[in-house]
Short mmCIF file of N, CA, C and O in Angstrom, two decimals:
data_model
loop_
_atom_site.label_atom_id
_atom_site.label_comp_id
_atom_site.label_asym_id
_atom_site.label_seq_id
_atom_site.Cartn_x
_atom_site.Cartn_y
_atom_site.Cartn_z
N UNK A 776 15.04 102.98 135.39
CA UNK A 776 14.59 103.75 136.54
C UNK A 776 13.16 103.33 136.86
O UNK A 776 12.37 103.01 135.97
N UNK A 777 12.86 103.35 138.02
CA UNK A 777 11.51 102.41 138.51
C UNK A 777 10.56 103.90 138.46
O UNK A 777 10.94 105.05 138.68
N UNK A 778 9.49 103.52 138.16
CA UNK A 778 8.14 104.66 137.77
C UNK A 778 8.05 105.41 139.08
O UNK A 778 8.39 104.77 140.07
N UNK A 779 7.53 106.96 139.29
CA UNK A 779 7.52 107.37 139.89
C UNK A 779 6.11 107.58 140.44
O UNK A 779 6.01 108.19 141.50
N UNK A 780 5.13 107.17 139.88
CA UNK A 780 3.68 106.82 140.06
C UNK A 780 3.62 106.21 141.83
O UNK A 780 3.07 106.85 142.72
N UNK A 781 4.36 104.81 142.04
CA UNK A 781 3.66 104.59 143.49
C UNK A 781 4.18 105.57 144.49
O UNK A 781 3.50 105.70 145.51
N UNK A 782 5.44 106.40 144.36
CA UNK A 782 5.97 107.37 145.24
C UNK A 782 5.51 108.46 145.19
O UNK A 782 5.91 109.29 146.00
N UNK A 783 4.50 108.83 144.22
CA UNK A 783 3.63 110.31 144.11
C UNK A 783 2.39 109.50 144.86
O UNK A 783 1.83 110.04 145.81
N UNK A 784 2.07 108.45 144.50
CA UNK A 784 0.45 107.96 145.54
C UNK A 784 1.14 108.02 146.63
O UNK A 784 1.13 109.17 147.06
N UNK A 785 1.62 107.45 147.16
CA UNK A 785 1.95 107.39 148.79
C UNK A 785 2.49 108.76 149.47
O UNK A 785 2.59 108.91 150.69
N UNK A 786 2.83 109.73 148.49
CA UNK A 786 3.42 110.94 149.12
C UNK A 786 2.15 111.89 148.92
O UNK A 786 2.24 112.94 149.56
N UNK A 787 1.07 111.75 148.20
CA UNK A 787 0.22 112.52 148.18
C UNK A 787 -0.89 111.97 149.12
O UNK A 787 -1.41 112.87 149.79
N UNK A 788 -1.40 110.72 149.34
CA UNK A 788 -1.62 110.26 150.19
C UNK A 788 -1.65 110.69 152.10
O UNK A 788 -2.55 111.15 152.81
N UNK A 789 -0.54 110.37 152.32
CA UNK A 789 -0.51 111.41 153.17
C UNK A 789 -0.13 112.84 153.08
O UNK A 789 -0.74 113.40 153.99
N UNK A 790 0.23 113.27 152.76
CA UNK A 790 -0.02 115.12 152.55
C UNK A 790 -1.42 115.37 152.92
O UNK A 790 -1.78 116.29 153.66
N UNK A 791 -2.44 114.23 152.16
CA UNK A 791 -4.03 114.52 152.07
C UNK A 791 -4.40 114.61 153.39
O UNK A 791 -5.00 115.58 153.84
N UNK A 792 -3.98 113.41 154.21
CA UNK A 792 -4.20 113.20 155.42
C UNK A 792 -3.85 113.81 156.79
O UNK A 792 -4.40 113.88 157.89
N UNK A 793 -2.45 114.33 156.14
CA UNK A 793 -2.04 115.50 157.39
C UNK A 793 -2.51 116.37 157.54
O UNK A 793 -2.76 116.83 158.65
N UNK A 794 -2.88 117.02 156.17
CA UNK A 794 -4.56 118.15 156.01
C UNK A 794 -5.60 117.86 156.46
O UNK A 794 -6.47 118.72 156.57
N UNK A 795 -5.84 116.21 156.94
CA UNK A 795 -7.24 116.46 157.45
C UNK A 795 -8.55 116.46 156.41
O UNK A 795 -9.73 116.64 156.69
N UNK A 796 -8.00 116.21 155.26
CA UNK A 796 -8.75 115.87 154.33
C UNK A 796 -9.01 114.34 153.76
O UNK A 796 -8.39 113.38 154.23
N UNK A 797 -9.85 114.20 152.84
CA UNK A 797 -10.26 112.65 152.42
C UNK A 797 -9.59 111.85 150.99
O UNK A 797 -10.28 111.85 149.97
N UNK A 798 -8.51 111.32 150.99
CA UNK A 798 -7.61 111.11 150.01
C UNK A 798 -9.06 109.95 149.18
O UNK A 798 -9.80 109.18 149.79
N UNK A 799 -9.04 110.21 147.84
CA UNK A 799 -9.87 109.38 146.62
C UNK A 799 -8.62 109.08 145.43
O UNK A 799 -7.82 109.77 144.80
N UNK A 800 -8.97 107.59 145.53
CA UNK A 800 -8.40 107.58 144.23
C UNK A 800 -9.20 107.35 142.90
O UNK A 800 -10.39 107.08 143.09
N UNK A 801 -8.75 107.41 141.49
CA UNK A 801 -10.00 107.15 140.72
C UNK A 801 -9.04 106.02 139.66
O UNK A 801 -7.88 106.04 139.24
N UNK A 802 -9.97 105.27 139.54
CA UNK A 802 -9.34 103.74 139.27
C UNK A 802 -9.75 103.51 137.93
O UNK A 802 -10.64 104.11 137.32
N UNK A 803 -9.11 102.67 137.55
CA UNK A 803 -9.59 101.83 135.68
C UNK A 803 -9.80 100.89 136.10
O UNK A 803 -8.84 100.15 136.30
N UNK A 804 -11.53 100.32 136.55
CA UNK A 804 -11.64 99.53 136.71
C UNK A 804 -11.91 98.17 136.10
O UNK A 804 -12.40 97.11 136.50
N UNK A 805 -11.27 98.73 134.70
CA UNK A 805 -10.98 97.54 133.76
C UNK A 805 -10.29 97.00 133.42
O UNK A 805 -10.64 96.11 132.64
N UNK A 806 -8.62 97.17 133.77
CA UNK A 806 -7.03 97.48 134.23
C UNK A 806 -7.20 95.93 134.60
O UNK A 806 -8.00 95.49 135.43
N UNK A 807 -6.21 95.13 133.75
CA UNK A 807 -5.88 93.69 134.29
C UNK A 807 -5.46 93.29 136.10
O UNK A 807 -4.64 93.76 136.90
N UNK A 808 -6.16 92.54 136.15
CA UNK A 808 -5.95 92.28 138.00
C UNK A 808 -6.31 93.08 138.73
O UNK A 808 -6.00 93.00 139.92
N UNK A 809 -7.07 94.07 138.24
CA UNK A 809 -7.93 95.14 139.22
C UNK A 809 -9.16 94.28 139.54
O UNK A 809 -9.86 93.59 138.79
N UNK A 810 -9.24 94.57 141.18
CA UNK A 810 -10.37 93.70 142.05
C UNK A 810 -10.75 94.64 142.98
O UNK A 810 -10.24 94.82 144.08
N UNK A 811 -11.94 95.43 142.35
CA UNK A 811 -13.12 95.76 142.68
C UNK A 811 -14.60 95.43 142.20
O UNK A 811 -15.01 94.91 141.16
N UNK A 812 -15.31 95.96 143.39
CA UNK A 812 -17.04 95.61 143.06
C UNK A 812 -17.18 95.97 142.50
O UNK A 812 -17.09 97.19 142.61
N UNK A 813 -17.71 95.20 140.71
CA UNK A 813 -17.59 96.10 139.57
C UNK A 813 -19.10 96.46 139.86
O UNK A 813 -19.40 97.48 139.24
N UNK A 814 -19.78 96.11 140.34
CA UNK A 814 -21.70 97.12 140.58
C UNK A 814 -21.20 98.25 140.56
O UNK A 814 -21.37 98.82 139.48
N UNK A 815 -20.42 99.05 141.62
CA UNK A 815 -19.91 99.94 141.55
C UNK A 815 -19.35 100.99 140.82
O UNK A 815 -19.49 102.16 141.18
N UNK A 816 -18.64 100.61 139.71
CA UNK A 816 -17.90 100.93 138.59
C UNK A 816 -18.83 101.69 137.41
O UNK A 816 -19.43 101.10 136.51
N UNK A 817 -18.81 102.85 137.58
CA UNK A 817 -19.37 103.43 136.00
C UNK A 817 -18.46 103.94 135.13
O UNK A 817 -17.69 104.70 135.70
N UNK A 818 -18.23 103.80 133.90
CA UNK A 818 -17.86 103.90 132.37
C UNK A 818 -16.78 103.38 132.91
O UNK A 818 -15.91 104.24 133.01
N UNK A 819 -16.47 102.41 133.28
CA UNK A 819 -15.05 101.49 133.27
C UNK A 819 -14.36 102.27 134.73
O UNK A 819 -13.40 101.75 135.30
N UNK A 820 -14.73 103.02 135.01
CA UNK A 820 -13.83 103.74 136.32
C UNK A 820 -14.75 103.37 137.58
O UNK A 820 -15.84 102.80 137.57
N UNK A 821 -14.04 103.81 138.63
CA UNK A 821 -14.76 103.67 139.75
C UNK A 821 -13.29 104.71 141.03
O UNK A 821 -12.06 104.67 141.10
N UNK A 822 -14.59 105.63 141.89
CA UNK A 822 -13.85 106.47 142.95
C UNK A 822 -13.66 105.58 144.45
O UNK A 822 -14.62 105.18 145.10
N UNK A 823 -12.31 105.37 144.79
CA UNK A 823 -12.69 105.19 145.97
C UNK A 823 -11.71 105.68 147.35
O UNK A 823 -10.49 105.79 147.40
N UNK A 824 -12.55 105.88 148.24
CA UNK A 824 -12.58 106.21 149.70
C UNK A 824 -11.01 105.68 150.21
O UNK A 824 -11.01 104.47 150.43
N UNK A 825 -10.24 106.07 150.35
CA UNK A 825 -9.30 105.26 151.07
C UNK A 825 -8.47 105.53 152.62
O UNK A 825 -7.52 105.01 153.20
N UNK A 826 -9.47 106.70 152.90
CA UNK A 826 -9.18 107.14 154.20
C UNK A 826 -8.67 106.49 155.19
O UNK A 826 -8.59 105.30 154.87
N UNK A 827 -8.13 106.76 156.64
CA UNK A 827 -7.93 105.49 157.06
C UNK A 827 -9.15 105.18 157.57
O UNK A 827 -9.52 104.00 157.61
N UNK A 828 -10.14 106.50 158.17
CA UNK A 828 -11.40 105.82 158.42
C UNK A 828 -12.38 104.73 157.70
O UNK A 828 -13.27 103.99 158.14
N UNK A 829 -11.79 104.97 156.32
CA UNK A 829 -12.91 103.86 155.21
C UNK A 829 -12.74 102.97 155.42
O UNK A 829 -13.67 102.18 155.28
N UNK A 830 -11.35 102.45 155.96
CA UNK A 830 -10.45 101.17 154.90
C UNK A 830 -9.77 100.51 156.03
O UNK A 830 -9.45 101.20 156.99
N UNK A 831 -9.55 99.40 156.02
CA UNK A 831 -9.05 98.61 156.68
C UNK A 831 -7.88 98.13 156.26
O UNK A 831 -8.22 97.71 155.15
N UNK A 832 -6.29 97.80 156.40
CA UNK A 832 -5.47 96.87 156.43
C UNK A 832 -5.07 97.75 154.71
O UNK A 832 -5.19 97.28 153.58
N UNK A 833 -4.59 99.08 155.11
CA UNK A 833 -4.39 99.33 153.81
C UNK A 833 -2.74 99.16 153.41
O UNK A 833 -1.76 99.55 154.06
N UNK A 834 -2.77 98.70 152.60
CA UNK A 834 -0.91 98.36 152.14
C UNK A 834 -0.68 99.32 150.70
O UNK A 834 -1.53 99.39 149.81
N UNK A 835 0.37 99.89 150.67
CA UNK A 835 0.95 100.84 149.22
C UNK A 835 2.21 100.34 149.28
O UNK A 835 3.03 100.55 150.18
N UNK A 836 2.37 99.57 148.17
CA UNK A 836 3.62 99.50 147.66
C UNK A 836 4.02 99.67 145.98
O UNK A 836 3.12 100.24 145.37
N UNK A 837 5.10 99.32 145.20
CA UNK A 837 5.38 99.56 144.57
C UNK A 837 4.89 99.13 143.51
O UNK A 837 5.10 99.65 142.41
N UNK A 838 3.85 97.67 143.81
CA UNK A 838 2.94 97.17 142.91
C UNK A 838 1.52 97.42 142.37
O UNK A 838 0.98 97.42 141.26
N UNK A 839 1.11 97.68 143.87
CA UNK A 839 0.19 97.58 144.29
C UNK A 839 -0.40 98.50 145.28
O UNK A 839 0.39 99.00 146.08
N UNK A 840 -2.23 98.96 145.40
CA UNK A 840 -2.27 99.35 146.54
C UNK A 840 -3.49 98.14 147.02
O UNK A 840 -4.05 97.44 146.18
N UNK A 841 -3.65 98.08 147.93
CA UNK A 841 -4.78 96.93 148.59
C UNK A 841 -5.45 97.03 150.36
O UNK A 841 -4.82 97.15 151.41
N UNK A 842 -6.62 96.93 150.19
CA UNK A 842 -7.36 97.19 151.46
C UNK A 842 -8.08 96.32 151.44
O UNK A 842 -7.91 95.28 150.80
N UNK A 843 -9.47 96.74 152.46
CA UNK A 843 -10.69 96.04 152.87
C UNK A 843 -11.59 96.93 153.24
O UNK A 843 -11.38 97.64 154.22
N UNK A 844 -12.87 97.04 152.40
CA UNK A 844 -13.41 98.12 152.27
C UNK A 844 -14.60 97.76 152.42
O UNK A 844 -14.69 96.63 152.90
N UNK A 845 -15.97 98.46 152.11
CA UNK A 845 -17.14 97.80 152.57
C UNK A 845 -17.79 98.62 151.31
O UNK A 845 -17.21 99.52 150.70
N UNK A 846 -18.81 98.25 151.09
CA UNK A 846 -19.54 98.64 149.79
C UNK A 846 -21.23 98.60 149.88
O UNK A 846 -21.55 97.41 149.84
N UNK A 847 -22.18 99.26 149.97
CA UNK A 847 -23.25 98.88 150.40
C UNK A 847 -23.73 98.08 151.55
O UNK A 847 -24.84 97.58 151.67
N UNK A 848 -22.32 98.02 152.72
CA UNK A 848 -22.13 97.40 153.83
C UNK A 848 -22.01 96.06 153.64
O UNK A 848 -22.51 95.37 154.53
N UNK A 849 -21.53 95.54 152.79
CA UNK A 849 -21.20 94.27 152.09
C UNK A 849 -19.27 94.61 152.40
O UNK A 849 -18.74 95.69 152.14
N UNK A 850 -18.64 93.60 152.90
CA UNK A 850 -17.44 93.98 152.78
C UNK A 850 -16.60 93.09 151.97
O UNK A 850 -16.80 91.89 151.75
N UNK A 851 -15.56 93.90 151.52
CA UNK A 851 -14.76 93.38 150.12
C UNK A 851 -13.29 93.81 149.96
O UNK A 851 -12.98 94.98 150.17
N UNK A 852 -12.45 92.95 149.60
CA UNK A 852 -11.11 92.99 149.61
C UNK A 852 -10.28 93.19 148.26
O UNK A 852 -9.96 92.37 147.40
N UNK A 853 -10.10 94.23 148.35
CA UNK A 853 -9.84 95.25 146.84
C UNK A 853 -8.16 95.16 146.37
O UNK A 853 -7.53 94.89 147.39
N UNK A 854 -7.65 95.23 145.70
CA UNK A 854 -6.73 94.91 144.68
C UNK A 854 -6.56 95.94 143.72
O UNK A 854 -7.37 95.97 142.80
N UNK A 855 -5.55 96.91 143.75
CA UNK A 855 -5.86 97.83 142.56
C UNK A 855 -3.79 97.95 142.08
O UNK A 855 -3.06 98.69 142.75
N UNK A 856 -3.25 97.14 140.93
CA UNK A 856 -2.62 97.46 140.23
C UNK A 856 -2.14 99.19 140.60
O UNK A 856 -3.02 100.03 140.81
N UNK A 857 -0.59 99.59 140.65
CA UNK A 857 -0.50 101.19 140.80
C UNK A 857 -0.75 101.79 138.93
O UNK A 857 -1.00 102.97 138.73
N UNK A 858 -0.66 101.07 138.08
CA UNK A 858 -1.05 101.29 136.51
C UNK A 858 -2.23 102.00 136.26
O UNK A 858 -2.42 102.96 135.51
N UNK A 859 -3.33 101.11 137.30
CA UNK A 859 -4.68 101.26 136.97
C UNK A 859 -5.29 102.16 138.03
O UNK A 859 -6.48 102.16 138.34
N UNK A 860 -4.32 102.94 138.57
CA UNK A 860 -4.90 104.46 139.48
C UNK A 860 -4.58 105.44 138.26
O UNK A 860 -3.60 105.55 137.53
N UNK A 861 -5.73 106.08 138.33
CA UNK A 861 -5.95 107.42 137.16
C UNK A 861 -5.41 108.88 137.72
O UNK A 861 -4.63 109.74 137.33
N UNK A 862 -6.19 108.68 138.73
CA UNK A 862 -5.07 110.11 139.76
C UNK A 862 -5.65 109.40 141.67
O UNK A 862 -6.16 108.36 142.09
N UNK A 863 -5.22 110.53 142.19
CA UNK A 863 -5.63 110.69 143.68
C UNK A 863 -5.57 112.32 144.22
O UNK A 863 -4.69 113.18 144.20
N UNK A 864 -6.80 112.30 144.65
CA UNK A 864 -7.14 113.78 145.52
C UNK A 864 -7.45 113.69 146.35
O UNK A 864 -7.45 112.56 146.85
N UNK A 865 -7.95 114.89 147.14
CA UNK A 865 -8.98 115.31 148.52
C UNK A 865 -10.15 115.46 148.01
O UNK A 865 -10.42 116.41 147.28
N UNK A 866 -10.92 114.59 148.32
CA UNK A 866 -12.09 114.66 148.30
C UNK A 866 -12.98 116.54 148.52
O UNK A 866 -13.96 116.94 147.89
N UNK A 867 -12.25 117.25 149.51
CA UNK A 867 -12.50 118.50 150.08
C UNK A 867 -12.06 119.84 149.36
O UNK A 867 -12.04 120.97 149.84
N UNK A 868 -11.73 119.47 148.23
CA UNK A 868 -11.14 120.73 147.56
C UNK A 868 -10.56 119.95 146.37
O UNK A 868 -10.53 120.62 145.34
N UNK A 869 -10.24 119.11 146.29
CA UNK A 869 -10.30 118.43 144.55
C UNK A 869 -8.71 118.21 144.34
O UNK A 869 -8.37 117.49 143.40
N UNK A 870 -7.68 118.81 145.20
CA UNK A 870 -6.38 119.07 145.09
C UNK A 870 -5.79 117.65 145.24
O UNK A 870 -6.33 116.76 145.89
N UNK A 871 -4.28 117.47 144.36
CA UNK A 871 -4.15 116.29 143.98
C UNK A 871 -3.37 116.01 142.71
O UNK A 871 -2.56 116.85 142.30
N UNK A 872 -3.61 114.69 141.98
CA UNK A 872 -2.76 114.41 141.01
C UNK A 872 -3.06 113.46 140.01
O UNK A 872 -3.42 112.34 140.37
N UNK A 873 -2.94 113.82 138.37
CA UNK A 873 -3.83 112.91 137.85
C UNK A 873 -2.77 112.27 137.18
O UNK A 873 -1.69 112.83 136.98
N UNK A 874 -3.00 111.27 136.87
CA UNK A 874 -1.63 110.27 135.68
C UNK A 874 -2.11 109.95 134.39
O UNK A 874 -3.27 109.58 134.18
N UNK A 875 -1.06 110.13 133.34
CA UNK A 875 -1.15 109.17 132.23
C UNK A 875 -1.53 107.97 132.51
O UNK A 875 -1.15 107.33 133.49
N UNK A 876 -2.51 107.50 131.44
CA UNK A 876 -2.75 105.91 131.15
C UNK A 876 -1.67 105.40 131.06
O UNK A 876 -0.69 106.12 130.87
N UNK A 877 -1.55 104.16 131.16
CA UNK A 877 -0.78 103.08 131.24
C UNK A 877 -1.39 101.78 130.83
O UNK A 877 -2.16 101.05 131.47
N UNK A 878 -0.73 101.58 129.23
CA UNK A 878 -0.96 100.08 128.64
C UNK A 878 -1.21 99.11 129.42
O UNK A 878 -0.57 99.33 130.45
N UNK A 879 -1.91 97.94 129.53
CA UNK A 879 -1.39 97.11 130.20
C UNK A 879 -0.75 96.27 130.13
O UNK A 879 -0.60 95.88 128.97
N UNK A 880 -0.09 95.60 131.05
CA UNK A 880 1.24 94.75 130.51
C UNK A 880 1.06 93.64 130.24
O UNK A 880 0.15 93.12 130.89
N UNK A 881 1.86 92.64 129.09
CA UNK A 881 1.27 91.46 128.89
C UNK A 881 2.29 90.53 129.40
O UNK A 881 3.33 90.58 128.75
N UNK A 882 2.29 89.55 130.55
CA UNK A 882 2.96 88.80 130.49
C UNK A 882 3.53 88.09 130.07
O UNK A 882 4.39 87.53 130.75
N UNK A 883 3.28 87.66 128.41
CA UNK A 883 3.16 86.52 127.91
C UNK A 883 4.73 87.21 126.95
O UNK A 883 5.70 86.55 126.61
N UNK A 884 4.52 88.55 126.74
CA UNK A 884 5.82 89.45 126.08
C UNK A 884 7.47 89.38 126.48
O UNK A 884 8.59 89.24 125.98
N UNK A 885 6.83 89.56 127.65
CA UNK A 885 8.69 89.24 128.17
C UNK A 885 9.81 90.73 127.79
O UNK A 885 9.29 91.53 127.01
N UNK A 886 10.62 90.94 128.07
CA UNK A 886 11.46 92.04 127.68
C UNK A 886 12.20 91.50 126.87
O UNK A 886 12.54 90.34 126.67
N UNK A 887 12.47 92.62 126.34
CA UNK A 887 13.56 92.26 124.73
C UNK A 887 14.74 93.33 125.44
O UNK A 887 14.72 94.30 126.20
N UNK A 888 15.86 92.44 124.63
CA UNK A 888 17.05 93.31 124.07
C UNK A 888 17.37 93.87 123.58
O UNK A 888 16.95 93.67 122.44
N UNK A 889 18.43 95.21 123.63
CA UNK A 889 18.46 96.24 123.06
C UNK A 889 18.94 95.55 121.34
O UNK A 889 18.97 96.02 120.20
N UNK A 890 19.19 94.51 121.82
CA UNK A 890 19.73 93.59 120.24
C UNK A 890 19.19 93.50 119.63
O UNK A 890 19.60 93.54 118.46
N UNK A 891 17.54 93.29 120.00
CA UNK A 891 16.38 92.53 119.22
C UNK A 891 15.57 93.66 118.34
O UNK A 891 14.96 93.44 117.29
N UNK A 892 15.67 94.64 118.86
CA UNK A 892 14.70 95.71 118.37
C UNK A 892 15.17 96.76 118.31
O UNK A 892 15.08 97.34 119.40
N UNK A 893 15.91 97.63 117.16
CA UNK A 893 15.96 99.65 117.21
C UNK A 893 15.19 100.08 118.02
O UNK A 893 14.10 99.53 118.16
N UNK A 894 15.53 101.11 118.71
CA UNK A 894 14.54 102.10 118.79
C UNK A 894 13.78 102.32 118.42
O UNK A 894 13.77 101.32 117.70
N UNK A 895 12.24 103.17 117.98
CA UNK A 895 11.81 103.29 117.09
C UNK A 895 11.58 104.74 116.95
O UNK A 895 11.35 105.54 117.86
N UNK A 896 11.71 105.01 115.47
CA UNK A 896 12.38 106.72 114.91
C UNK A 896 11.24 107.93 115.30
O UNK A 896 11.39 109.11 114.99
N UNK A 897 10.14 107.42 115.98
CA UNK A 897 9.56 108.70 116.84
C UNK A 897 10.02 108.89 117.84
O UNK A 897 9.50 109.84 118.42
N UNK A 898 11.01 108.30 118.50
CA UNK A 898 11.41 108.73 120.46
C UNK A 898 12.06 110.00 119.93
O UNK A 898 12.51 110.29 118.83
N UNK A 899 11.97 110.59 120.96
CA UNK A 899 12.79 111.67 120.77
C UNK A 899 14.66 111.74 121.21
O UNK A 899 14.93 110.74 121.87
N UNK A 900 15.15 112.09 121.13
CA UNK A 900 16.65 111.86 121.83
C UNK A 900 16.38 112.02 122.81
O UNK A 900 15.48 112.79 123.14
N UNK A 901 17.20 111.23 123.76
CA UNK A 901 17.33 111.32 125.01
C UNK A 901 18.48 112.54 125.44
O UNK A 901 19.38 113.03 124.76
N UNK A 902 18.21 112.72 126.36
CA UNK A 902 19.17 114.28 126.87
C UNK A 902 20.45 114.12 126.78
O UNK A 902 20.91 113.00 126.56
N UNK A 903 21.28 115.30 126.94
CA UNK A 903 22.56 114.63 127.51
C UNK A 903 22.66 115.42 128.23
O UNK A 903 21.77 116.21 128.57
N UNK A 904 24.11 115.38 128.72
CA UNK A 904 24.08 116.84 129.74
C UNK A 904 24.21 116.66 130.85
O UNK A 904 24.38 115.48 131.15
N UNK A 905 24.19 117.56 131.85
CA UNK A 905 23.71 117.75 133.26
C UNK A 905 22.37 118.02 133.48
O UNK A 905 21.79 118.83 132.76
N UNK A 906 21.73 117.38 134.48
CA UNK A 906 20.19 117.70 134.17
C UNK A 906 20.40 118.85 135.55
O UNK A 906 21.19 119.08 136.47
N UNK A 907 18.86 119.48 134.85
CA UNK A 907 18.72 120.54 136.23
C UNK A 907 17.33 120.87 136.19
O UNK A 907 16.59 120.35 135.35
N UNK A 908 16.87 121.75 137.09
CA UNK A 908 15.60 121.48 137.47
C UNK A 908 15.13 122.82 137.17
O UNK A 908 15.88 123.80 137.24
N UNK A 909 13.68 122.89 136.77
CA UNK A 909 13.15 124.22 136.37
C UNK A 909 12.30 124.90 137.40
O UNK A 909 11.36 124.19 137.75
N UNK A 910 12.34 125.99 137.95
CA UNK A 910 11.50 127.02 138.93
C UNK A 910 9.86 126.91 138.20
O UNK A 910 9.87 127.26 137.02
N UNK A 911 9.05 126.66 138.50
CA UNK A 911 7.80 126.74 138.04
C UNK A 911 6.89 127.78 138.97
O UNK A 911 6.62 127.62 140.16
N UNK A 912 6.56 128.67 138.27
CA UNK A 912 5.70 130.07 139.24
C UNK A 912 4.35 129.64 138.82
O UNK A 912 3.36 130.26 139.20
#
């Protein structure tokens, strides 16, 4: 099943925007293939603006999100892995969504087969059943 991470950015994303508020994301800006102005970047993270007013030529997809942004009026063409987004809010009230870290991936690994490797005896069982959904108040 494909991660549900780029379909919560892009759906919170705009929600932010139909409010009229200022969608931020907050980035690992130490996250392999992340391309931002690291000047920018304090303790390995960095916030940024992705309004449509900020940002230019912004694309969200399932990989990736990517714009053109300006930075001390210096402009710069940003690259951010969906792994290496930490959460995204409104700038205007803080409301929003934060994520688990995410390893980063090594190319060099490759996927294995269920042949090659057990499980390993901390997972927990997987469900069985009918799934169903819980009311949260």
């Amino acid at each position: 099943m494909n991660s549900s991470r780029p379909y919560l950015i892009r759906a919170l994303y705009e929600w932010i925007v139909d409010n009229d508020c200022t969608p931020h994301v907050l980035v690992n800006a130490e996250y392999p293939a992340v391309q931002v102005p690291q000047g920018f970047a304090n303790d390995g993270q960095i916030v940024l603006n992705i309004s449509p007013s900020a940002v230019r030529h912004l694309h969200m997809d399932n990989d990736a999100v990517s714009f053109e942004g300006r930075f001390g009026g210096v402009p710069h063409t940003l690259y951010v892995p969906i792994a290496a987004i930490m959460g995204i809010y409104a700038r205007e009230n803080g409301q929003g969504m934060v994520f688990d870290l995410e390893p980063a991936v090594d190319d060099d690994e490759g996927f294995q087969s269920e042949d090659d490797t057990p499980p390993p005896d901390n997972e927990p069982p997987r469900p069985t059943g009918r799934p169903s959904l819980k009311v949260v108040k």
